Coordinates of N, CA and C in Angstrom, one line a residue:
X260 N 0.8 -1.2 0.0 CA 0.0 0.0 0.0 C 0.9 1.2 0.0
X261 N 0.8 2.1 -0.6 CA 1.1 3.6 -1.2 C 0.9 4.0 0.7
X262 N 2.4 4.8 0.6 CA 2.1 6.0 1.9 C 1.1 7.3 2.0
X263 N 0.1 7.6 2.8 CA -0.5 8.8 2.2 C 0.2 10.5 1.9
X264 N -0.3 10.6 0.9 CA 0.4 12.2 1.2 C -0.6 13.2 1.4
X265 N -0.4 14.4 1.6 CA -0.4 15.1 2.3 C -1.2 15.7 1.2
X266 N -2.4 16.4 1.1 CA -3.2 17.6 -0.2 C -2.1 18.6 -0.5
X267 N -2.2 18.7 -1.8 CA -1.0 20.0 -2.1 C -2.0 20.8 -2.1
X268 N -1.3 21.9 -1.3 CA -1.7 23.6 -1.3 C -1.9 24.2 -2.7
X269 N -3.2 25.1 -2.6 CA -3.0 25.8 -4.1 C -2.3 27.3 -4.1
X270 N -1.6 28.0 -4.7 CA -0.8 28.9 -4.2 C -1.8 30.1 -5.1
X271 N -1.8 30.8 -4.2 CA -2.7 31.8 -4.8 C -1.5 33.0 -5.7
X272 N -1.3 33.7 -6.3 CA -0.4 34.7 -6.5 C -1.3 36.1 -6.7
X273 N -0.8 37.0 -5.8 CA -1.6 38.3 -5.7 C -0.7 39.4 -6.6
X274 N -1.3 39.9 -7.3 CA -0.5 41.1 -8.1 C -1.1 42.2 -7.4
X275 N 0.5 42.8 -6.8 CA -0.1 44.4 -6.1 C -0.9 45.1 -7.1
X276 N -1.8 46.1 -6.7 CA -2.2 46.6 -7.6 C -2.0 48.6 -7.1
X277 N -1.8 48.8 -8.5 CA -1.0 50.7 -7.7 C -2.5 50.5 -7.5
X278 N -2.1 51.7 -6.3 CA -3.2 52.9 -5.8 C -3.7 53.8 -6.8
X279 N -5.1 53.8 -6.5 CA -6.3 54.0 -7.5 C -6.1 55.5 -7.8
X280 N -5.9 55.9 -8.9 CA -5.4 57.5 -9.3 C -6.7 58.0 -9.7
X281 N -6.7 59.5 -9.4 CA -7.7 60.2 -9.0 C -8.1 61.0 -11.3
X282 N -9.0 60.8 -11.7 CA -9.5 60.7 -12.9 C -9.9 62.2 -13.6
X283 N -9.3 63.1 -12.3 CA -9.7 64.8 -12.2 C -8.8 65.0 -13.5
X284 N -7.4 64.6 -13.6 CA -6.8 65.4 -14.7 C -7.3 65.3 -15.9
X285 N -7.9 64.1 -16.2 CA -8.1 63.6 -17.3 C -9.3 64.6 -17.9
X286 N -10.5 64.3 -16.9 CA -12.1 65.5 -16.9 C -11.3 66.7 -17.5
X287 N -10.4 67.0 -16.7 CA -10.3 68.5 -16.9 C -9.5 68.6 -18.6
X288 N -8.4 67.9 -18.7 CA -8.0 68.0 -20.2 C -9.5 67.4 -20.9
X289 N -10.2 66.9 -20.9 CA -11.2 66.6 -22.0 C -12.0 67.7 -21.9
X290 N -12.4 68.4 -20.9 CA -13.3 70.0 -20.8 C -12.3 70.5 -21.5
X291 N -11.5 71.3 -21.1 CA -10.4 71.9 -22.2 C -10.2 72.0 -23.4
X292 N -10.2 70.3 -23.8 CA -10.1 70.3 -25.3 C -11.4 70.5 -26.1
X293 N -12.4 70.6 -25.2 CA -13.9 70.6 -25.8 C -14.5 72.0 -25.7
X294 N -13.6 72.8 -24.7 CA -14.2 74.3 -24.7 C -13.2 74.9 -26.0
X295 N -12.0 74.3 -26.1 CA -11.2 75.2 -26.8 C -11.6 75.1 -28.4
X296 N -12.4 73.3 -28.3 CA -12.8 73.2 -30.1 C -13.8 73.5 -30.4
X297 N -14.9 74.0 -29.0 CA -16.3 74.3 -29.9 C -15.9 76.4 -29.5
X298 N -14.9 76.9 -28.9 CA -14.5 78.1 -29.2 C -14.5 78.4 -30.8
X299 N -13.3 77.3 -31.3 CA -12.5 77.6 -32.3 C -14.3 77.4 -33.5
X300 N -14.9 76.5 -33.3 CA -16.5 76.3 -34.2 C -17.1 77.8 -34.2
X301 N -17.4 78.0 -33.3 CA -18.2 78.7 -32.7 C -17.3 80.3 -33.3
X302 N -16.4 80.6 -34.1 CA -15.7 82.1 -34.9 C -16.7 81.3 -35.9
X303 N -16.7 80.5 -36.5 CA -17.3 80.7 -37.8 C -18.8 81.2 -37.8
X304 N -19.4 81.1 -36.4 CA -20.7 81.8 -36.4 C -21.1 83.1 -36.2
X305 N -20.0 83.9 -35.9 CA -19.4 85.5 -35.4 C -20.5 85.8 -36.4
X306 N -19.6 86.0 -37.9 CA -20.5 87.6 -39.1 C -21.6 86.8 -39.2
X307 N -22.2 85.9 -38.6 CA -24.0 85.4 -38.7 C -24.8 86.2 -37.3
X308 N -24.0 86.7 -36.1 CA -24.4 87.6 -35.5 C -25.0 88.8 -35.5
X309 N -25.8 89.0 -34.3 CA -26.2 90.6 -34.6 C -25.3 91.5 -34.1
X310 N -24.3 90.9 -33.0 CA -23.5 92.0 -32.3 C -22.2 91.1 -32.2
X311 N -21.1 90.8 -33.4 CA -20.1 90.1 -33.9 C -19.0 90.4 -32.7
X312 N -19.1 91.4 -32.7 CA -18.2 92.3 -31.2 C -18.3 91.4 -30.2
X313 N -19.5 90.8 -29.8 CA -19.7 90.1 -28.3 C -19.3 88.4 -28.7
X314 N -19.9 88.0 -30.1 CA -19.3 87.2 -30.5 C -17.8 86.6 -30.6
X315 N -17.2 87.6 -31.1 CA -15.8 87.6 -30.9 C -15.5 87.6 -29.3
X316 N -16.1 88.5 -28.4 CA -15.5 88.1 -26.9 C -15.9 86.6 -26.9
X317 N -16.7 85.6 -26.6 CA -17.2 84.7 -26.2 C -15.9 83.5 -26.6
X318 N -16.2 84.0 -28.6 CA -15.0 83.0 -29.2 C -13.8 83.1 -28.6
X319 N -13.4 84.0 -28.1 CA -11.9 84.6 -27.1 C -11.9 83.9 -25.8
X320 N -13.1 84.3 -25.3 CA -13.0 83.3 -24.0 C -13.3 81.6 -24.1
X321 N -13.6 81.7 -24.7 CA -14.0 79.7 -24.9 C -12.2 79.1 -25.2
X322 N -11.5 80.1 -25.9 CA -10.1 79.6 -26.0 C -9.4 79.7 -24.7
X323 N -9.5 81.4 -24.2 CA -8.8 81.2 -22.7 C -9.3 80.1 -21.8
X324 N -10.6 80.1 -21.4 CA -11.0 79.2 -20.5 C -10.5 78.0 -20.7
X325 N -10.5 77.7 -21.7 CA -10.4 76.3 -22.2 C -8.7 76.1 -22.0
X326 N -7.9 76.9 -22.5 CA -6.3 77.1 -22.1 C -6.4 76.9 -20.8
X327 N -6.7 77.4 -20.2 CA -7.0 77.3 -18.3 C -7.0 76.2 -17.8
X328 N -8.1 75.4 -18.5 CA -8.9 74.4 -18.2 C -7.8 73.3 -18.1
X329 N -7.1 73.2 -19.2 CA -6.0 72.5 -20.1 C -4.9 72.3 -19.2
X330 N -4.6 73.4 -18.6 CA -3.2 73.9 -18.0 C -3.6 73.5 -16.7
X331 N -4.6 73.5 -16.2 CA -4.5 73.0 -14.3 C -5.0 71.6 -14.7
X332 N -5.3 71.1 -15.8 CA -5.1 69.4 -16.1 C -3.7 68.7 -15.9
X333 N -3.2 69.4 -16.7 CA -1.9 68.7 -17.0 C -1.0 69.5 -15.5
X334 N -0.7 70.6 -15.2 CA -0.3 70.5 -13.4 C -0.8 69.6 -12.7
X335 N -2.2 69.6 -12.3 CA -2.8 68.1 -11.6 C -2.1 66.9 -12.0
X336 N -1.7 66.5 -13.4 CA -1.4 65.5 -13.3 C 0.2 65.2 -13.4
X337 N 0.9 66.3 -13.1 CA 2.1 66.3 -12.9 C 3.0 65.7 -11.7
X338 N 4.4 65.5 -11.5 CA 4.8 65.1 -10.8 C 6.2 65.4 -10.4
X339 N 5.8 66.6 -9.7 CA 7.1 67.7 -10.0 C 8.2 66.9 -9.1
X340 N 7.6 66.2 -8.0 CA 8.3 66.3 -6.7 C 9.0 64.7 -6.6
X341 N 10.4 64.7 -7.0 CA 10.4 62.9 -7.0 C 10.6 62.9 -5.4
X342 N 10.3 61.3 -5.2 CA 10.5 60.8 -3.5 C 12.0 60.8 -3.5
X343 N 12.1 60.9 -2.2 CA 13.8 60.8 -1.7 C 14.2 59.7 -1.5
X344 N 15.1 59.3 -2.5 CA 15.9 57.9 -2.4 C 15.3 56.9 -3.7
X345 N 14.9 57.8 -4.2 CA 14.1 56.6 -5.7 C 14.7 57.8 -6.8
X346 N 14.5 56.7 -8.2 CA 14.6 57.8 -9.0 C 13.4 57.6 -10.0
X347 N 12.2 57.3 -9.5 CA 11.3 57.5 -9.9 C 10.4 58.8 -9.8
X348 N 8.7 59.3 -10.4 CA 8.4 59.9 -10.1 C 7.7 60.2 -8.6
X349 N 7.4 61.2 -8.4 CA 7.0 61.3 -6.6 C 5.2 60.9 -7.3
X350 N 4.3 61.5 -6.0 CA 2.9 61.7 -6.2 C 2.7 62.6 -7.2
X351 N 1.4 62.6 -8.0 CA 1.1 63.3 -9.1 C 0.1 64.6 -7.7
X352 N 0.6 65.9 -8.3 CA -0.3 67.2 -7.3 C -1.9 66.7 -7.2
X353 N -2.3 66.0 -8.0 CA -3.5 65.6 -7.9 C -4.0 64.9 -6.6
X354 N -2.7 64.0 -5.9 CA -2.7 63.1 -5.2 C -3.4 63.9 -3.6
X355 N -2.3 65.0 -3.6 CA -2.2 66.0 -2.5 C -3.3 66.6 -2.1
X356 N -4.6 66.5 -3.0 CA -5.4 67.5 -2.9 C -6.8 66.3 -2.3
X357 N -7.2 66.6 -1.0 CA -8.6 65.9 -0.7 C -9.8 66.1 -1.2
X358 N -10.4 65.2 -1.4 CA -11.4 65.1 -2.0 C -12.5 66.4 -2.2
X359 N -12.8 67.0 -1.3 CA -14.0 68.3 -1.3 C -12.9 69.2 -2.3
X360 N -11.7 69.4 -2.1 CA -10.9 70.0 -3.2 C -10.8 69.6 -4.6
X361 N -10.6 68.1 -4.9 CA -11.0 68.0 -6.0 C -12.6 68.0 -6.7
X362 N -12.9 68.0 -5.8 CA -14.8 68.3 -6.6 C -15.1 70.0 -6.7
X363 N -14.2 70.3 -5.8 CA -14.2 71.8 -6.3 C -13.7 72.6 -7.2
X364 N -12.4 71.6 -7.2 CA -11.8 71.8 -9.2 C -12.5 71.4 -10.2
X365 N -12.8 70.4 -10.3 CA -13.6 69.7 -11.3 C -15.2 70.2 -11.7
X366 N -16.1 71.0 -10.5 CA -17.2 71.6 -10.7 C -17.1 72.9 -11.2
X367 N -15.9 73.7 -10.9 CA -15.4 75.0 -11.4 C -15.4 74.9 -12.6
X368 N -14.6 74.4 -12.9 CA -13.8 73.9 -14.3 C -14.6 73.5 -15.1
X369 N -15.8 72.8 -14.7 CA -17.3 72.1 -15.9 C -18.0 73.3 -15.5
X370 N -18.2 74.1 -14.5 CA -19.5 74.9 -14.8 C -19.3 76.4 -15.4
X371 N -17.5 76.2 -16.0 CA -17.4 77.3 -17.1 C -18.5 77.4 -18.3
X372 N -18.4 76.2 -18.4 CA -19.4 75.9 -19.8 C -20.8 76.5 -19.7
X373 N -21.4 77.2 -18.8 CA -22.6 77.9 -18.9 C -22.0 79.4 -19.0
X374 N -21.4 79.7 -18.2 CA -20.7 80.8 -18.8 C -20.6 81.6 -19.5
X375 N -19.7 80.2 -20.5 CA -19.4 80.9 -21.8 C -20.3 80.6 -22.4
X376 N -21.3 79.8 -22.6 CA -22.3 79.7 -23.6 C -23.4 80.6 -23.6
X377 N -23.4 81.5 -22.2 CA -24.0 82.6 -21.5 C -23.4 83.6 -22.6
X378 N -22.3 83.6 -22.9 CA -21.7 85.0 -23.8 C -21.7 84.7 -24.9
X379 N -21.5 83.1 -25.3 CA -22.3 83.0 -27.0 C -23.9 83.6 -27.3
X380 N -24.3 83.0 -26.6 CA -25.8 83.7 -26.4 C -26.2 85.6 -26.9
X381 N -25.2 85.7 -25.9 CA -24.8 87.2 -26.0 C -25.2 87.8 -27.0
X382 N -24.0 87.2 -28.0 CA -24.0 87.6 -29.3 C -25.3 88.2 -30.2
X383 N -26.5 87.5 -29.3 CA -27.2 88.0 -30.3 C -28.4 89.0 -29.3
X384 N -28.3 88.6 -27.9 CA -28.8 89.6 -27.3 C -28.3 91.1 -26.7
X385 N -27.3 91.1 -26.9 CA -26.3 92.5 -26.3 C -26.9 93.2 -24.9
X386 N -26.6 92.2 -24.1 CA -26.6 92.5 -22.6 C -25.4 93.6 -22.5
X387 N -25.8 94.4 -21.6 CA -24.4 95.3 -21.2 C -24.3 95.3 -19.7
X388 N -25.0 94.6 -18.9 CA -24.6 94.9 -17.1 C -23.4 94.4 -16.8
X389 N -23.4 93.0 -17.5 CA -22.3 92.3 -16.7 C -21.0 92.5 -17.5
X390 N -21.0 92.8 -19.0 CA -19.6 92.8 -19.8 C -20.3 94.7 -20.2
X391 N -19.7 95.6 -19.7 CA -20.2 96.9 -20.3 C -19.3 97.1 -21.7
X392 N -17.7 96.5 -21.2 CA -16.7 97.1 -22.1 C -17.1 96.6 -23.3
X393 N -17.2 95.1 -23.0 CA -17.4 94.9 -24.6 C -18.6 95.2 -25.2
X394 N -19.5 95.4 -23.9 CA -21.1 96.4 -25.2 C -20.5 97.4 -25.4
X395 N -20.0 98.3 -25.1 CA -19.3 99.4 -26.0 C -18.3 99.1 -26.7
X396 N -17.8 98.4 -26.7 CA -16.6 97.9 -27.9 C -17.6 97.8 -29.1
X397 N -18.5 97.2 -28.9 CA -19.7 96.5 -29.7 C -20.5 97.5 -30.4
X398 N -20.4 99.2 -30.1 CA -21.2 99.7 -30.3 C -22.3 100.2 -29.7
X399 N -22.8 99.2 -28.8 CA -23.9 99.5 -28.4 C -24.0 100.9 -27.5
X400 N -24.7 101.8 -27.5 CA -25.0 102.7 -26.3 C -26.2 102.9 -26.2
X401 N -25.9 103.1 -24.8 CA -27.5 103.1 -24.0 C -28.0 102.0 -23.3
X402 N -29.0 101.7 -23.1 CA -29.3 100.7 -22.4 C -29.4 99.1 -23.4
X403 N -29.4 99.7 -24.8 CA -29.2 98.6 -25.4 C -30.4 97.8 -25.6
X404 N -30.5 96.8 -26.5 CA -31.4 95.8 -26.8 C -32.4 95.1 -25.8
X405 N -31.4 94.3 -24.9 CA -31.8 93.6 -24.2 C -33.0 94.2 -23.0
X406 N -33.5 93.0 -23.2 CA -34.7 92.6 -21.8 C -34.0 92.3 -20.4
X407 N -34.8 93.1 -19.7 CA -34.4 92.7 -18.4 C -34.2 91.2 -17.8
X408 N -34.4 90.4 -18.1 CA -34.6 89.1 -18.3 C -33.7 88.4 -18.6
X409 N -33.2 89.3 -19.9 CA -31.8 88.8 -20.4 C -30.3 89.0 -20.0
X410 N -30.7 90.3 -19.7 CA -29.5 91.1 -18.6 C -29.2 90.1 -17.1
X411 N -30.4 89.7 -16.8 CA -30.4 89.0 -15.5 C -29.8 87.3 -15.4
X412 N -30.2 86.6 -17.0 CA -29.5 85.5 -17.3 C -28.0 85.6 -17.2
X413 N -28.1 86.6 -18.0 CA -26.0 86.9 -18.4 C -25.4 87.0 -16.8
X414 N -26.5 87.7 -16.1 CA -25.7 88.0 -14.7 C -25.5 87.0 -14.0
X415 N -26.8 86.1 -14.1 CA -26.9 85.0 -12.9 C -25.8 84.0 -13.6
X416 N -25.3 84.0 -15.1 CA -24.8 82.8 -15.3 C -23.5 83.1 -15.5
X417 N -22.9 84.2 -14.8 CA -21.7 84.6 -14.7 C -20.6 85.0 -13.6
X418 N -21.7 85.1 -12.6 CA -21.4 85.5 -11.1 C -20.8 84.5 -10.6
X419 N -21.7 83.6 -10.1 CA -21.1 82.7 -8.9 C -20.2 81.4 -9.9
X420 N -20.6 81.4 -11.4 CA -19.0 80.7 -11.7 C -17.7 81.3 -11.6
X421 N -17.9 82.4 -11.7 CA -16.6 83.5 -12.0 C -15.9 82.9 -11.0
X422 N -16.7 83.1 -10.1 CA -16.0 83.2 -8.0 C -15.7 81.6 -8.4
X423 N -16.2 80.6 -8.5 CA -15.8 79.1 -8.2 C -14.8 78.9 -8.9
X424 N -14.7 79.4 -10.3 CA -13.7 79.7 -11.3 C -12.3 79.9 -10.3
X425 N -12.3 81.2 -10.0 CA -11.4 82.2 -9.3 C -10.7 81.2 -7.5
X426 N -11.3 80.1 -7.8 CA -10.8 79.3 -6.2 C -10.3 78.3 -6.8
X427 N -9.9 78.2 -8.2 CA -9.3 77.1 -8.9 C -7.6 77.0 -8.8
X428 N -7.5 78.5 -8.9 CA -5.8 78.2 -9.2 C -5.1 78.7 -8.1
X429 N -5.8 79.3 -6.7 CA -5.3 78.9 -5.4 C -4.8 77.0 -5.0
X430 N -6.0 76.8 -5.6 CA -6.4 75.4 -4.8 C -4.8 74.7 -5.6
X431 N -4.8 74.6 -6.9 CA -3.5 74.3 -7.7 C -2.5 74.4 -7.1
X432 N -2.2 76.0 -7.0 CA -0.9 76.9 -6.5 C -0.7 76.4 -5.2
X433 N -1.3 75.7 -4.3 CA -1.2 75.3 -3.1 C -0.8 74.0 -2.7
X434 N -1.4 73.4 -3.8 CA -1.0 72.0 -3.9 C 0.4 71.1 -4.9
X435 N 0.4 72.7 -5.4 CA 1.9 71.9 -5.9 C 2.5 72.9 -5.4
X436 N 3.1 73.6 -4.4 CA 4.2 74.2 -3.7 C 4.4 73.5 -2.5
X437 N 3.3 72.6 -2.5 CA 2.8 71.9 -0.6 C 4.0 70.4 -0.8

């Protein structure tokens, strides 16, 4: 009779897996690239305007914003800072920043898009409360075309992004100096 042996063990093999990276850079370069290409669309509809002037601001800002957008993507996903003693990269700035911060970048940064689509709009209603310069760049004097209604859209949809906008590149600047 055969001696018994013993059950062979099954050997499991675990593959570490990196730590789960945060998907903000990415959002933010795809906003970017999407504000800056329906900017660049959005000139060819300018001399179909009634007030080409305001048009042209909008098409101007859909590229800045969008450059913006672009540029605290690719910082976020940067990695300025290698670790000590490796010659790898360190954490990406993205890493540094807690959660309520990143939803604060990422909601800024998407709720441009009303914004500017607030000042394409524009274009054809020539608001002057919230942009005066460029209704006078534009021509316009006086109180201008627009309905109070319309003055009050441009306002409401320009104010409180502006400010959320404007807590973006502290939040940045802090987290890659930190």
């Amino acid at each position: 009779m055969a001696p018994a042996t013993a059950p062979e063990k099954k050997r499991t093999v675990t593959i570490p897996q990196p730590p789960r990276q945060s998907k903000l850079p990415l959002y933010l370069l795809r906003h970017g690239s999407a504000l800056i290409g329906f900017g660049l669309l959005f000139g060819f509809v300018i001399p179909m305007t009634p007030y080409p002037r305001l048009g042209l601001t909008a098409h101007i800002q859909f590229a800045v914003e969008g450059t913006m957008v672009t540029a605290a993507g690719l910082l976020l996903n940067s990695s300025p800072y290698p670790v000590e003693g490796t010659t790898g990269p360190g954490p990406k700035v993205v890493d540094k920043l807690p959660s309520w911060q990143r939803k604060l970048v990422y909601w800024s940064c998407a709720g441009i898009w009303v914004t500017l689509l607030s000042e394409a709009v524009n274009a054809w209603w020539g608001t002057q409360w919230v942009l005066p310069i460029a209704h006078h760049a534009a021509g316009l004097v006086g109180d201008g075309p627009a309905k109070v209604w319309m003055e009050q859209v441009i306002q409401f949809t320009h104010m409180p992004f502006a400010v959320a906008l404007a807590t973006v590149w502290p939040v940045v600047t802090i987290a890659l100096f930190s």
